[in-house]
mmCIF file of C-alpha atoms in Angstrom:
data_model
loop_
_atom_site.group_PDB
_atom_site.id
_atom_site.type_symbol
_atom_site.label_atom_id
_atom_site.label_comp_id
_atom_site.label_asym_id
_atom_site.label_seq_id
_atom_site.Cartn_x
_atom_site.Cartn_y
_atom_site.Cartn_z
ATOM 1 C CA GLY Y 1 8.026 19.808 -5.486
ATOM 2 C CA VAL Y 2 6.173 16.574 -5.481
ATOM 3 C CA GLY Y 3 2.858 18.016 -6.638
ATOM 4 C CA LEU Y 4 -0.489 17.937 -4.898
ATOM 5 C CA GLU Y 5 -0.733 15.727 -1.825
ATOM 6 C CA SER Y 6 -4.103 14.426 -3.030
ATOM 7 C CA MET Y 7 -2.507 13.164 -6.263
ATOM 8 C CA GLN Y 8 0.132 11.078 -4.467
ATOM 9 C CA GLY Y 9 -0.652 7.427 -3.870
ATOM 10 C CA TYR Y 10 0.682 7.333 -0.333
ATOM 11 C CA VAL Y 11 -1.628 5.832 2.281
ATOM 12 C CA LYS Y 12 -1.605 5.751 6.098
ATOM 13 C CA GLN Y 13 -2.570 2.978 8.465
ATOM 14 C CA TYR Y 14 -5.483 3.559 10.862
ATOM 15 C CA LEU Y 15 -7.126 1.626 13.680
ATOM 16 C CA VAL Y 16 -10.819 2.478 13.834
ATOM 17 C CA ILE Y 17 -12.890 1.318 16.804
ATOM 18 C CA GLY Y 18 -16.670 1.471 16.620
ATOM 19 C CA ARG Y 19 -19.827 -0.179 17.858
ATOM 20 C CA LYS Y 20 -23.562 -0.385 17.530
ATOM 21 C CA LEU Y 21 -25.469 2.344 19.413
ATOM 22 C CA PRO Y 22 -26.422 1.292 22.982
ATOM 23 C CA THR Y 23 -30.070 0.347 23.508
ATOM 24 C CA GLU Y 24 -32.138 -0.748 26.503
ATOM 25 C CA SER Y 25 -31.873 -4.385 25.470
ATOM 26 C CA GLU Y 26 -28.104 -4.088 24.766
ATOM 27 C CA PRO Y 27 -26.567 -1.345 26.986
ATOM 28 C CA GLU Y 28 -22.930 -2.455 26.332
ATOM 29 C CA PRO Y 29 -22.644 -3.433 22.635
ATOM 30 C CA THR Y 30 -19.562 -5.198 21.275
ATOM 31 C CA LEU Y 31 -16.665 -2.983 20.183
ATOM 32 C CA TYR Y 32 -15.208 -3.735 16.750
ATOM 33 C CA ARG Y 33 -11.651 -2.737 15.826
ATOM 34 C CA ILE Y 34 -10.650 -2.732 12.155
ATOM 35 C CA ARG Y 35 -7.214 -1.911 10.736
ATOM 36 C CA LEU Y 36 -7.546 0.137 7.546
ATOM 37 C CA PHE Y 37 -5.338 1.866 4.971
ATOM 38 C CA ALA Y 38 -6.537 5.248 3.757
ATOM 39 C CA LYS Y 39 -5.214 8.662 2.722
ATOM 40 C CA ASN Y 40 -6.823 10.420 5.701
ATOM 41 C CA HIS Y 41 -9.013 9.734 8.738
ATOM 42 C CA VAL Y 42 -12.213 10.706 6.909
ATOM 43 C CA LEU Y 43 -11.709 7.988 4.291
ATOM 44 C CA ALA Y 44 -10.706 5.548 7.058
ATOM 45 C CA LYS Y 45 -14.067 6.132 8.771
ATOM 46 C CA SER Y 46 -15.869 5.612 5.470
ATOM 47 C CA LYS Y 47 -14.060 2.300 4.889
ATOM 48 C CA PHE Y 48 -14.873 1.294 8.472
ATOM 49 C CA TRP Y 49 -18.608 1.702 7.879
ATOM 50 C CA TYR Y 50 -18.334 -0.190 4.591
ATOM 51 C CA GLN Y 51 -16.800 -3.167 6.424
ATOM 52 C CA MET Y 52 -19.237 -2.902 9.365
ATOM 53 C CA LYS Y 53 -22.198 -3.047 6.999
ATOM 54 C CA ARG Y 54 -20.796 -6.079 5.172
ATOM 55 C CA GLN Y 55 -19.564 -8.095 8.156
ATOM 56 C CA PHE Y 56 -21.780 -7.144 11.107
ATOM 57 C CA LYS Y 57 -24.883 -5.609 9.449
ATOM 58 C CA VAL Y 58 -24.401 -2.276 11.280
ATOM 59 C CA ARG Y 59 -24.967 0.895 9.259
ATOM 60 C CA LYS Y 60 -23.598 4.344 10.066
ATOM 61 C CA CYS Y 61 -26.945 5.578 11.437
ATOM 62 C CA GLN Y 62 -27.135 2.537 13.741
ATOM 63 C CA GLY Y 63 -23.639 2.895 15.221
ATOM 64 C CA GLU Y 64 -20.902 5.187 16.440
ATOM 65 C CA ILE Y 65 -17.145 5.486 16.072
ATOM 66 C CA VAL Y 66 -15.372 5.401 19.424
ATOM 67 C CA ASN Y 67 -11.785 6.075 18.333
ATOM 68 C CA VAL Y 68 -9.689 6.665 15.207
ATOM 69 C CA SER Y 69 -5.914 6.468 15.603
ATOM 70 C CA GLN Y 70 -3.072 6.430 13.112
ATOM 71 C CA VAL Y 71 -0.550 3.571 13.425
ATOM 72 C CA PHE Y 72 3.167 4.286 13.001
ATOM 73 C CA GLU Y 73 5.846 1.643 12.447
ATOM 74 C CA LYS Y 74 8.564 1.103 15.025
ATOM 75 C CA LYS Y 75 11.431 0.154 12.673
ATOM 76 C CA ALA Y 76 10.789 2.228 9.568
ATOM 77 C CA GLY Y 77 14.402 2.364 8.336
ATOM 78 C CA VAL Y 78 14.820 -1.373 7.628
ATOM 79 C CA VAL Y 79 13.835 -2.904 4.280
ATOM 80 C CA LYS Y 80 11.377 -5.760 4.755
ATOM 81 C CA ASN Y 81 9.424 -8.108 2.503
ATOM 82 C CA TYR Y 82 5.666 -7.715 2.827
ATOM 83 C CA GLY Y 83 3.119 -10.265 1.671
ATOM 84 C CA MET Y 84 -0.530 -9.353 1.338
ATOM 85 C CA VAL Y 85 -3.732 -11.159 0.488
ATOM 86 C CA ILE Y 86 -6.126 -8.887 -1.359
ATOM 87 C CA ARG Y 87 -9.503 -9.101 -3.017
ATOM 88 C CA TYR Y 88 -10.522 -6.787 -5.817
ATOM 89 C CA ASN Y 89 -13.521 -6.436 -8.045
ATOM 90 C CA SER Y 90 -12.583 -6.846 -11.675
ATOM 91 C CA ARG Y 91 -15.033 -5.831 -14.375
ATOM 92 C CA THR Y 92 -16.813 -9.184 -14.192
ATOM 93 C CA THR Y 93 -16.008 -11.037 -10.941
ATOM 94 C CA PRO Y 94 -14.231 -10.585 -7.601
ATOM 95 C CA VAL Y 95 -10.646 -11.911 -7.663
ATOM 96 C CA ASN Y 96 -8.508 -13.081 -4.726
ATOM 97 C CA MET Y 97 -4.764 -12.472 -4.994
ATOM 98 C CA TYR Y 98 -1.494 -12.798 -3.077
ATOM 99 C CA ARG Y 99 1.194 -10.183 -3.723
ATOM 100 C CA GLU Y 100 4.681 -9.428 -2.345
ATOM 101 C CA TYR Y 101 6.550 -6.127 -2.155
ATOM 102 C CA ARG Y 102 9.784 -4.816 -0.611
ATOM 103 C CA ASP Y 103 9.621 -1.554 1.308
ATOM 104 C CA VAL Y 104 10.724 0.119 4.529
ATOM 105 C CA THR Y 105 7.139 0.501 5.795
ATOM 106 C CA LEU Y 106 3.884 -1.379 5.406
ATOM 107 C CA ASN Y 107 2.257 1.861 4.231
ATOM 108 C CA GLY Y 108 4.815 2.094 1.414
ATOM 109 C CA ALA Y 109 4.180 -1.522 0.393
ATOM 110 C CA ILE Y 110 0.420 -0.914 0.333
ATOM 111 C CA SER Y 111 0.971 2.219 -1.772
ATOM 112 C CA GLN Y 112 3.092 0.163 -4.188
ATOM 113 C CA MET Y 113 0.332 -2.433 -4.363
ATOM 114 C CA TYR Y 114 -2.327 0.182 -5.180
ATOM 115 C CA MET Y 115 -0.147 1.634 -7.965
ATOM 116 C CA ASP Y 116 0.722 -1.842 -9.264
ATOM 117 C CA MET Y 117 -2.904 -2.991 -9.305
ATOM 118 C CA SER Y 118 -4.076 0.164 -11.055
ATOM 119 C CA GLY Y 119 -1.381 -0.258 -13.701
ATOM 120 C CA LYS Y 120 -1.553 -4.026 -14.299
ATOM 121 C CA HIS Y 121 -5.221 -4.789 -13.602
ATOM 122 C CA ARG Y 122 -6.942 -1.396 -13.887
ATOM 123 C CA ALA Y 123 -8.276 -1.865 -10.364
ATOM 124 C CA LEU Y 124 -9.412 1.262 -8.574
ATOM 125 C CA GLN Y 125 -8.279 1.805 -4.991
ATOM 126 C CA GLU Y 126 -11.861 1.671 -3.695
ATOM 127 C CA ASN Y 127 -12.372 -1.737 -5.373
ATOM 128 C CA ILE Y 128 -9.412 -3.325 -3.522
ATOM 129 C CA GLN Y 129 -9.931 -4.884 -0.097
ATOM 130 C CA ILE Y 130 -6.860 -5.858 1.924
ATOM 131 C CA ILE Y 131 -7.605 -9.088 3.751
ATOM 132 C CA LYS Y 132 -4.258 -9.824 5.415
ATOM 133 C CA THR Y 133 -0.729 -8.376 5.515
ATOM 134 C CA SER Y 134 2.417 -9.917 6.949
ATOM 135 C CA VAL Y 135 6.194 -9.579 7.014
ATOM 136 C CA VAL Y 136 7.614 -12.473 4.980
ATOM 137 C CA PRO Y 137 11.089 -13.901 5.729
ATOM 138 C CA LYS Y 138 13.528 -14.138 2.842
ATOM 139 C CA SER Y 139 13.320 -17.962 2.724
ATOM 140 C CA GLU Y 140 9.519 -17.957 2.301
ATOM 141 C CA LEU Y 141 9.249 -15.495 -0.601
ATOM 142 C CA ARG Y 142 7.186 -16.755 -3.545
ATOM 143 C CA ARG Y 143 7.261 -13.975 -6.139
ATOM 144 C CA LYS Y 144 10.148 -13.409 -8.528
ATOM 145 C CA GLU Y 145 10.811 -9.684 -8.053
ATOM 146 C CA PRO Y 146 11.199 -9.637 -4.246
ATOM 147 C CA ILE Y 147 13.426 -12.742 -4.456
ATOM 148 C CA LEU Y 148 15.737 -10.961 -6.944
ATOM 149 C CA TYR Y 149 16.186 -7.916 -4.717
ATOM 150 C CA SER Y 150 16.456 -9.783 -1.409
ATOM 151 C CA ARG Y 151 19.704 -11.623 -2.295
ATOM 152 C CA ASN Y 152 22.834 -10.667 -0.344
ATOM 153 C CA SER Y 153 25.008 -10.706 -3.495
ATOM 154 C CA ILE Y 154 23.032 -8.016 -5.326
ATOM 155 C CA LYS Y 155 25.151 -5.194 -6.764
ATOM 156 C CA PHE Y 156 24.257 -1.998 -8.576
ATOM 157 C CA PRO Y 157 26.650 -0.184 -10.937
ATOM 158 C CA LYS Y 158 27.780 3.281 -9.931
ATOM 159 C CA VAL Y 159 26.937 5.319 -12.982
ATOM 160 C CA LYS Y 160 29.099 8.377 -13.564
ATOM 161 C CA PRO Y 161 27.286 11.269 -15.268
ATOM 162 C CA THR Y 162 28.579 12.223 -18.724
ATOM 163 C CA LYS Y 163 30.315 15.562 -19.018
ATOM 164 C CA ARG Y 164 28.505 18.144 -21.114
ATOM 165 C CA ALA Y 165 30.107 20.926 -23.109
ATOM 166 C CA PRO Y 166 30.088 24.198 -21.137
ATOM 167 C CA THR Y 167 28.987 26.281 -24.136
ATOM 168 C CA ARG Y 168 27.139 25.658 -27.371
ATOM 169 C CA GLY Y 169 30.242 26.565 -29.413
ATOM 170 C CA LEU Y 170 32.269 23.716 -27.858
ATOM 171 C CA LYS Y 171 29.535 21.170 -28.472
ATOM 172 C CA THR Y 172 30.332 18.644 -31.229
ATOM 173 C CA LEU Y 173 28.112 16.132 -32.923
ATOM 174 C CA PHE Y 174 30.700 13.330 -33.001
ATOM 175 C CA LYS Y 175 33.300 12.376 -30.389
ATOM 176 C CA ALA Y 176 36.669 10.771 -31.032
ATOM 177 C CA ASP Y 177 36.258 8.231 -28.249
ATOM 178 C CA ARG Y 178 33.342 6.584 -26.527
ATOM 179 C CA PRO Y 179 32.471 7.892 -23.019
ATOM 180 C CA THR Y 180 33.007 5.547 -20.068
ATOM 181 C CA LEU Y 181 29.877 5.408 -17.912
ATOM 182 C CA ILE Y 182 31.025 2.942 -15.265
#
């Protein structure tokens, strides 16, 4: 199999709606809706309260979550280019960054970004904040790797597997001719 689900880097997209608790002075407080990427709804709620505390000065004990819903993509079978503006805390300072990925879903592109950032910049998933995501047309791509794979003329070789000897007795160390792989 693929191993433990908790060890996979795949994330889901959630819309979390919450507000400050109603009081006598403010019986209908403002509802806040935040789009988040998390492995499950529990972590999505936790990220929601982190953002609420930073942006609107509302802590978990001062507010309530009205709704948590998972967002699914409509056209998940089409490869698209995704651009995202992120902010992550390096060891010394916060860094703003723009990155581009190709994937069939936004969740897959975000998962790629988390893996990429952990490998290239040693950034932990909890230290990365996604500011903005968008679908980028082919003509507006900026990064080298998505441009390479978005060309119409791209071709991949069809590699034929090499034949192995059926038994150990028929195996030889040297062959008379070189195998053709393509």
